[in-house]
Amino acid sequence: MRIVAVIMLLALALAGCASTPRSINNVCSVFDQKQGFFGGWYTEARRAERKYGVPAEVLMATIRIESGFDADARPPRRKLLGFIPWKRASSAYGYSQALDGTWERYRRETGNVMARRTSFADAVDFVGWYHQTSNRTNGVALNDAYGLYLNYYAGHAGYRRGVWRNNPQMQKSARKAAGMANQYGQQMRQCGR
């Protein structure tokens, strides 16, 4: 009987880890919902902040815009003949919406070979790594959510080429990420995070 109870408790605990948080526009609520016995999303976001120098609110805003905190997020499938599900627009997957090639580069360069895109801890570390790379490669300040998100969206080479300058969608997404980072920063100060 005890074994069944332990298994049920573990299943419930793990189900809570995998679920998408509610109230995703309030980072304090997200952190509260994703707090566990051994740490949680707040702990992981702060760890990545210390490691890469990117403010936690910028990291969280990037993930919010990319996946809405959905571990299994993927781009929609294209339709063949207008109705047959076909290939996806890209290999983006997980919290960070990292592409296959970029994720493999992250794993190689950081030595985090067991990293999974469906793990929040790995995803927030990836975002920190990517933003720090944007800082080193393209000189974008680590607290410049707008510029960092443009790098994230366009890629480092695309950002250097200025592909975002004539792309209103990229600029709109970067403004949204910057606004979310600002909002998250204010919320974190108000809730003492």
PDB file of C-alpha atoms in Angstrom:
ATOM      1  CA  MET A   1       0.000   0.000   0.000  1.00  0.00           C
ATOM      2  CA  ARG A   2       2.853   2.390   0.864  1.00  0.00           C
ATOM      3  CA  ILE A   3       4.518   1.762  -2.478  1.00  0.00           C
ATOM      4  CA  VAL A   4       1.333   2.698  -4.333  1.00  0.00           C
ATOM      5  CA  ALA A   5       1.060   5.918  -2.291  1.00  0.00           C
ATOM      6  CA  VAL A   6       4.693   6.827  -3.021  1.00  0.00           C
ATOM      7  CA  ILE A   7       4.242   6.147  -6.741  1.00  0.00           C
ATOM      8  CA  MET A   8       1.086   8.287  -6.815  1.00  0.00           C
ATOM      9  CA  LEU A   9       2.860  11.163  -5.026  1.00  0.00           C
ATOM     10  CA  LEU A  10       5.777  10.976  -7.452  1.00  0.00           C
ATOM     11  CA  ALA A  11       3.406  10.926 -10.431  1.00  0.00           C
ATOM     12  CA  LEU A  12       1.570  13.985  -9.113  1.00  0.00           C
ATOM     13  CA  ALA A  13       4.832  15.818  -8.445  1.00  0.00           C
ATOM     14  CA  LEU A  14       6.155  15.063 -11.923  1.00  0.00           C
ATOM     15  CA  ALA A  15       2.855  15.995 -13.585  1.00  0.00           C
ATOM     16  CA  GLY A  16       3.122  19.418 -11.977  1.00  0.00           C
ATOM     17  CA  CYS A  17       6.621  19.851 -13.403  1.00  0.00           C
ATOM     18  CA  ALA A  18       5.505  19.161 -16.942  1.00  0.00           C
ATOM     19  CA  SER A  19       2.321  21.221 -16.993  1.00  0.00           C
ATOM     20  CA  THR A  20       2.161  24.655 -18.568  1.00  0.00           C
ATOM     21  CA  PRO A  21       1.718  27.339 -15.904  1.00  0.00           C
ATOM     22  CA  ARG A  22      -1.387  29.522 -15.774  1.00  0.00           C
ATOM     23  CA  SER A  23      -1.152  33.341 -15.712  1.00  0.00           C
ATOM     24  CA  ILE A  24       1.966  33.363 -17.883  1.00  0.00           C
ATOM     25  CA  ASN A  25       1.955  37.155 -18.102  1.00  0.00           C
ATOM     26  CA  ASN A  26       2.719  37.311 -14.375  1.00  0.00           C
ATOM     27  CA  VAL A  27       6.207  35.951 -13.740  1.00  0.00           C
ATOM     28  CA  CYS A  28       5.686  35.834  -9.953  1.00  0.00           C
ATOM     29  CA  SER A  29       2.696  33.557 -10.508  1.00  0.00           C
ATOM     30  CA  VAL A  30       4.761  31.391 -12.868  1.00  0.00           C
ATOM     31  CA  PHE A  31       7.542  31.095 -10.302  1.00  0.00           C
ATOM     32  CA  ASP A  32       5.051  30.276  -7.534  1.00  0.00           C
ATOM     33  CA  GLN A  33       3.416  27.553  -9.647  1.00  0.00           C
ATOM     34  CA  LYS A  34       6.756  26.031 -10.615  1.00  0.00           C
ATOM     35  CA  GLN A  35       8.367  25.811  -7.206  1.00  0.00           C
ATOM     36  CA  GLY A  36       9.351  22.328  -6.108  1.00  0.00           C
ATOM     37  CA  PHE A  37      10.981  20.532  -3.209  1.00  0.00           C
ATOM     38  CA  PHE A  38      14.479  20.872  -4.660  1.00  0.00           C
ATOM     39  CA  GLY A  39      14.201  24.308  -6.279  1.00  0.00           C
ATOM     40  CA  GLY A  40      12.171  25.438  -9.208  1.00  0.00           C
ATOM     41  CA  TRP A  41      12.017  27.769 -12.170  1.00  0.00           C
ATOM     42  CA  TYR A  42      12.995  30.810 -10.138  1.00  0.00           C
ATOM     43  CA  THR A  43      16.119  29.017  -8.925  1.00  0.00           C
ATOM     44  CA  GLU A  44      16.988  27.922 -12.464  1.00  0.00           C
ATOM     45  CA  ALA A  45      16.404  31.393 -13.948  1.00  0.00           C
ATOM     46  CA  ARG A  46      18.631  32.991 -11.298  1.00  0.00           C
ATOM     47  CA  ARG A  47      21.288  30.314 -11.855  1.00  0.00           C
ATOM     48  CA  ALA A  48      21.362  31.116 -15.589  1.00  0.00           C
ATOM     49  CA  GLU A  49      21.436  34.849 -14.768  1.00  0.00           C
ATOM     50  CA  ARG A  50      24.532  34.378 -12.581  1.00  0.00           C
ATOM     51  CA  LYS A  51      26.206  32.108 -15.142  1.00  0.00           C
ATOM     52  CA  TYR A  52      25.652  34.244 -18.243  1.00  0.00           C
ATOM     53  CA  GLY A  53      24.979  37.752 -16.920  1.00  0.00           C
ATOM     54  CA  VAL A  54      21.549  38.010 -18.571  1.00  0.00           C
ATOM     55  CA  PRO A  55      18.806  39.300 -16.235  1.00  0.00           C
ATOM     56  CA  ALA A  56      16.246  36.648 -15.249  1.00  0.00           C
ATOM     57  CA  GLU A  57      13.388  38.778 -16.576  1.00  0.00           C
ATOM     58  CA  VAL A  58      15.001  38.810 -20.058  1.00  0.00           C
ATOM     59  CA  LEU A  59      15.469  35.037 -19.962  1.00  0.00           C
ATOM     60  CA  MET A  60      11.874  34.479 -18.849  1.00  0.00           C
ATOM     61  CA  ALA A  61      10.465  36.938 -21.401  1.00  0.00           C
ATOM     62  CA  THR A  62      12.315  35.157 -24.213  1.00  0.00           C
ATOM     63  CA  ILE A  63      10.826  31.811 -23.203  1.00  0.00           C
ATOM     64  CA  ARG A  64       7.376  33.370 -22.726  1.00  0.00           C
ATOM     65  CA  ILE A  65       7.390  34.822 -26.249  1.00  0.00           C
ATOM     66  CA  GLU A  66       8.899  31.707 -27.836  1.00  0.00           C
ATOM     67  CA  SER A  67       6.765  28.954 -26.325  1.00  0.00           C
ATOM     68  CA  GLY A  68       4.345  30.382 -23.761  1.00  0.00           C
ATOM     69  CA  PHE A  69       6.132  28.069 -21.284  1.00  0.00           C
ATOM     70  CA  ASP A  70       4.922  24.970 -23.154  1.00  0.00           C
ATOM     71  CA  ALA A  71       7.542  22.198 -22.956  1.00  0.00           C
ATOM     72  CA  ASP A  72       6.239  20.529 -26.122  1.00  0.00           C
ATOM     73  CA  ALA A  73       5.799  23.652 -28.251  1.00  0.00           C
ATOM     74  CA  ARG A  74       6.510  23.240 -31.974  1.00  0.00           C
ATOM     75  CA  PRO A  75       5.747  25.311 -35.047  1.00  0.00           C
ATOM     76  CA  PRO A  76       2.479  24.332 -36.732  1.00  0.00           C
ATOM     77  CA  ARG A  77       2.543  21.848 -39.584  1.00  0.00           C
ATOM     78  CA  ARG A  78       2.217  23.121 -43.120  1.00  0.00           C
ATOM     79  CA  LYS A  79      -0.735  21.812 -45.123  1.00  0.00           C
ATOM     80  CA  LEU A  80      -0.343  19.909 -48.368  1.00  0.00           C
ATOM     81  CA  LEU A  81      -3.178  20.675 -50.787  1.00  0.00           C
ATOM     82  CA  GLY A  82      -4.595  22.936 -48.106  1.00  0.00           C
ATOM     83  CA  PHE A  83      -5.707  20.192 -45.716  1.00  0.00           C
ATOM     84  CA  ILE A  84      -3.184  17.313 -45.394  1.00  0.00           C
ATOM     85  CA  PRO A  85      -0.795  17.802 -42.434  1.00  0.00           C
ATOM     86  CA  TRP A  86       2.731  18.062 -43.790  1.00  0.00           C
ATOM     87  CA  LYS A  87       6.169  19.114 -42.559  1.00  0.00           C
ATOM     88  CA  ARG A  88       6.767  21.731 -39.895  1.00  0.00           C
ATOM     89  CA  ALA A  89       8.226  25.105 -40.851  1.00  0.00           C
ATOM     90  CA  SER A  90      11.345  24.419 -38.752  1.00  0.00           C
ATOM     91  CA  SER A  91      12.855  22.033 -36.208  1.00  0.00           C
ATOM     92  CA  ALA A  92      12.150  24.462 -33.323  1.00  0.00           C
ATOM     93  CA  TYR A  93      11.056  22.587 -30.212  1.00  0.00           C
ATOM     94  CA  GLY A  94      10.544  22.925 -26.484  1.00  0.00           C
ATOM     95  CA  TYR A  95      10.530  25.841 -24.078  1.00  0.00           C
ATOM     96  CA  SER A  96      13.244  27.723 -25.937  1.00  0.00           C
ATOM     97  CA  GLN A  97      12.107  26.795 -29.463  1.00  0.00           C
ATOM     98  CA  ALA A  98      15.745  25.978 -30.224  1.00  0.00           C
ATOM     99  CA  LEU A  99      16.469  24.588 -33.677  1.00  0.00           C
ATOM    100  CA  ASP A 100      18.116  21.158 -33.926  1.00  0.00           C
ATOM    101  CA  GLY A 101      21.482  22.501 -35.126  1.00  0.00           C
ATOM    102  CA  THR A 102      21.653  25.317 -32.583  1.00  0.00           C
ATOM    103  CA  TRP A 103      20.693  22.957 -29.760  1.00  0.00           C
ATOM    104  CA  GLU A 104      23.458  20.538 -30.772  1.00  0.00           C
ATOM    105  CA  ARG A 105      25.964  23.405 -30.875  1.00  0.00           C
ATOM    106  CA  TYR A 106      24.849  24.457 -27.367  1.00  0.00           C
ATOM    107  CA  ARG A 107      25.277  20.909 -26.060  1.00  0.00           C
ATOM    108  CA  ARG A 108      28.735  20.635 -27.632  1.00  0.00           C
ATOM    109  CA  GLU A 109      30.001  24.038 -26.504  1.00  0.00           C
ATOM    110  CA  THR A 110      28.677  23.815 -22.936  1.00  0.00           C
ATOM    111  CA  GLY A 111      29.371  20.119 -22.415  1.00  0.00           C
ATOM    112  CA  ASN A 112      25.727  19.695 -21.394  1.00  0.00           C
ATOM    113  CA  VAL A 113      25.356  16.673 -23.677  1.00  0.00           C
ATOM    114  CA  MET A 114      22.319  15.319 -21.833  1.00  0.00           C
ATOM    115  CA  ALA A 115      20.360  18.597 -22.162  1.00  0.00           C
ATOM    116  CA  ARG A 116      16.728  18.286 -23.262  1.00  0.00           C
ATOM    117  CA  ARG A 117      14.630  21.009 -24.854  1.00  0.00           C
ATOM    118  CA  THR A 118      11.666  19.912 -22.729  1.00  0.00           C
ATOM    119  CA  SER A 119      13.595  20.597 -19.508  1.00  0.00           C
ATOM    120  CA  PHE A 120      13.059  24.128 -18.222  1.00  0.00           C
ATOM    121  CA  ALA A 121      16.471  24.144 -16.514  1.00  0.00           C
ATOM    122  CA  ASP A 122      18.198  23.219 -19.785  1.00  0.00           C
ATOM    123  CA  ALA A 123      16.078  25.629 -21.830  1.00  0.00           C
ATOM    124  CA  VAL A 124      16.735  28.656 -19.600  1.00  0.00           C
ATOM    125  CA  ASP A 125      20.439  27.781 -19.608  1.00  0.00           C
ATOM    126  CA  PHE A 126      20.307  27.615 -23.425  1.00  0.00           C
ATOM    127  CA  VAL A 127      18.660  31.040 -23.649  1.00  0.00           C
ATOM    128  CA  GLY A 128      21.313  32.497 -21.344  1.00  0.00           C
ATOM    129  CA  TRP A 129      24.072  30.918 -23.434  1.00  0.00           C
ATOM    130  CA  TYR A 130      22.536  32.185 -26.673  1.00  0.00           C
ATOM    131  CA  HIS A 131      22.096  35.728 -25.364  1.00  0.00           C
ATOM    132  CA  GLN A 132      25.669  35.773 -24.022  1.00  0.00           C
ATOM    133  CA  THR A 133      26.823  34.631 -27.469  1.00  0.00           C
ATOM    134  CA  SER A 134      24.829  37.534 -28.994  1.00  0.00           C
ATOM    135  CA  ASN A 135      26.695  39.853 -26.634  1.00  0.00           C
ATOM    136  CA  ARG A 136      30.118  38.465 -27.617  1.00  0.00           C
ATOM    137  CA  THR A 137      29.352  38.120 -31.322  1.00  0.00           C
ATOM    138  CA  ASN A 138      27.277  41.219 -32.053  1.00  0.00           C
ATOM    139  CA  GLY A 139      27.952  43.484 -29.074  1.00  0.00           C
ATOM    140  CA  VAL A 140      24.365  43.559 -27.812  1.00  0.00           C
ATOM    141  CA  ALA A 141      24.155  44.516 -24.128  1.00  0.00           C
ATOM    142  CA  LEU A 142      23.097  41.655 -21.848  1.00  0.00           C
ATOM    143  CA  ASN A 143      20.143  43.707 -20.554  1.00  0.00           C
ATOM    144  CA  ASP A 144      18.963  44.833 -24.024  1.00  0.00           C
ATOM    145  CA  ALA A 145      15.945  42.559 -24.392  1.00  0.00           C
ATOM    146  CA  TYR A 146      15.037  44.088 -27.776  1.00  0.00           C
ATOM    147  CA  GLY A 147      18.452  43.523 -29.356  1.00  0.00           C
ATOM    148  CA  LEU A 148      18.923  40.115 -27.771  1.00  0.00           C
ATOM    149  CA  TYR A 149      15.557  38.955 -29.063  1.00  0.00           C
ATOM    150  CA  LEU A 150      16.348  40.201 -32.574  1.00  0.00           C
ATOM    151  CA  ASN A 151      19.481  38.021 -32.451  1.00  0.00           C
ATOM    152  CA  TYR A 152      17.418  35.120 -31.152  1.00  0.00           C
ATOM    153  CA  TYR A 153      14.830  35.507 -33.916  1.00  0.00           C
ATOM    154  CA  ALA A 154      17.142  36.288 -36.861  1.00  0.00           C
ATOM    155  CA  GLY A 155      20.189  34.294 -35.755  1.00  0.00           C
ATOM    156  CA  HIS A 156      23.582  35.866 -35.168  1.00  0.00           C
ATOM    157  CA  ALA A 157      24.507  36.081 -38.846  1.00  0.00           C
ATOM    158  CA  GLY A 158      21.046  37.367 -39.796  1.00  0.00           C
ATOM    159  CA  TYR A 159      21.271  40.055 -37.127  1.00  0.00           C
ATOM    160  CA  ARG A 160      24.701  41.141 -38.426  1.00  0.00           C
ATOM    161  CA  ARG A 161      23.307  41.334 -41.961  1.00  0.00           C
ATOM    162  CA  GLY A 162      20.425  43.456 -40.666  1.00  0.00           C
ATOM    163  CA  VAL A 163      17.649  41.171 -41.934  1.00  0.00           C
ATOM    164  CA  TRP A 164      15.432  42.510 -39.147  1.00  0.00           C
ATOM    165  CA  ARG A 165      15.552  46.100 -40.453  1.00  0.00           C
ATOM    166  CA  ASN A 166      13.013  45.431 -43.202  1.00  0.00           C
ATOM    167  CA  ASN A 167      11.066  42.802 -41.291  1.00  0.00           C
ATOM    168  CA  PRO A 168       8.201  44.331 -39.296  1.00  0.00           C
ATOM    169  CA  GLN A 169       7.293  40.926 -37.789  1.00  0.00           C
ATOM    170  CA  MET A 170      10.765  40.508 -36.260  1.00  0.00           C
ATOM    171  CA  GLN A 171      10.670  44.039 -34.896  1.00  0.00           C
ATOM    172  CA  LYS A 172       7.188  43.531 -33.471  1.00  0.00           C
ATOM    173  CA  SER A 173       8.239  40.288 -31.743  1.00  0.00           C
ATOM    174  CA  ALA A 174      11.362  41.983 -30.338  1.00  0.00           C
ATOM    175  CA  ARG A 175       9.258  44.890 -29.010  1.00  0.00           C
ATOM    176  CA  LYS A 176       6.912  42.367 -27.417  1.00  0.00           C
ATOM    177  CA  ALA A 177       9.856  40.542 -25.785  1.00  0.00           C
ATOM    178  CA  ALA A 178      11.314  43.840 -24.514  1.00  0.00           C
ATOM    179  CA  GLY A 179       7.929  44.900 -23.122  1.00  0.00           C
ATOM    180  CA  MET A 180       7.486  41.530 -21.449  1.00  0.00           C
ATOM    181  CA  ALA A 181      10.984  41.706 -19.929  1.00  0.00           C
ATOM    182  CA  ASN A 182      10.191  45.161 -18.544  1.00  0.00           C
ATOM    183  CA  GLN A 183       6.855  43.947 -17.148  1.00  0.00           C
ATOM    184  CA  TYR A 184       8.487  40.847 -15.633  1.00  0.00           C
ATOM    185  CA  GLY A 185      11.218  42.991 -14.051  1.00  0.00           C
ATOM    186  CA  GLN A 186       8.620  45.229 -12.383  1.00  0.00           C
ATOM    187  CA  GLN A 187       6.650  42.208 -11.180  1.00  0.00           C
ATOM    188  CA  MET A 188       9.761  40.571  -9.731  1.00  0.00           C
ATOM    189  CA  ARG A 189      10.592  43.699  -7.756  1.00  0.00           C
ATOM    190  CA  GLN A 190       7.017  43.889  -6.430  1.00  0.00           C
ATOM    191  CA  CYS A 191       6.921  40.266  -5.285  1.00  0.00           C
ATOM    192  CA  GLY A 192      10.420  40.382  -3.826  1.00  0.00           C
ATOM    193  CA  ARG A 193      12.082  38.055  -6.307  1.00  0.00           C
TER     194      ARG A 193
END
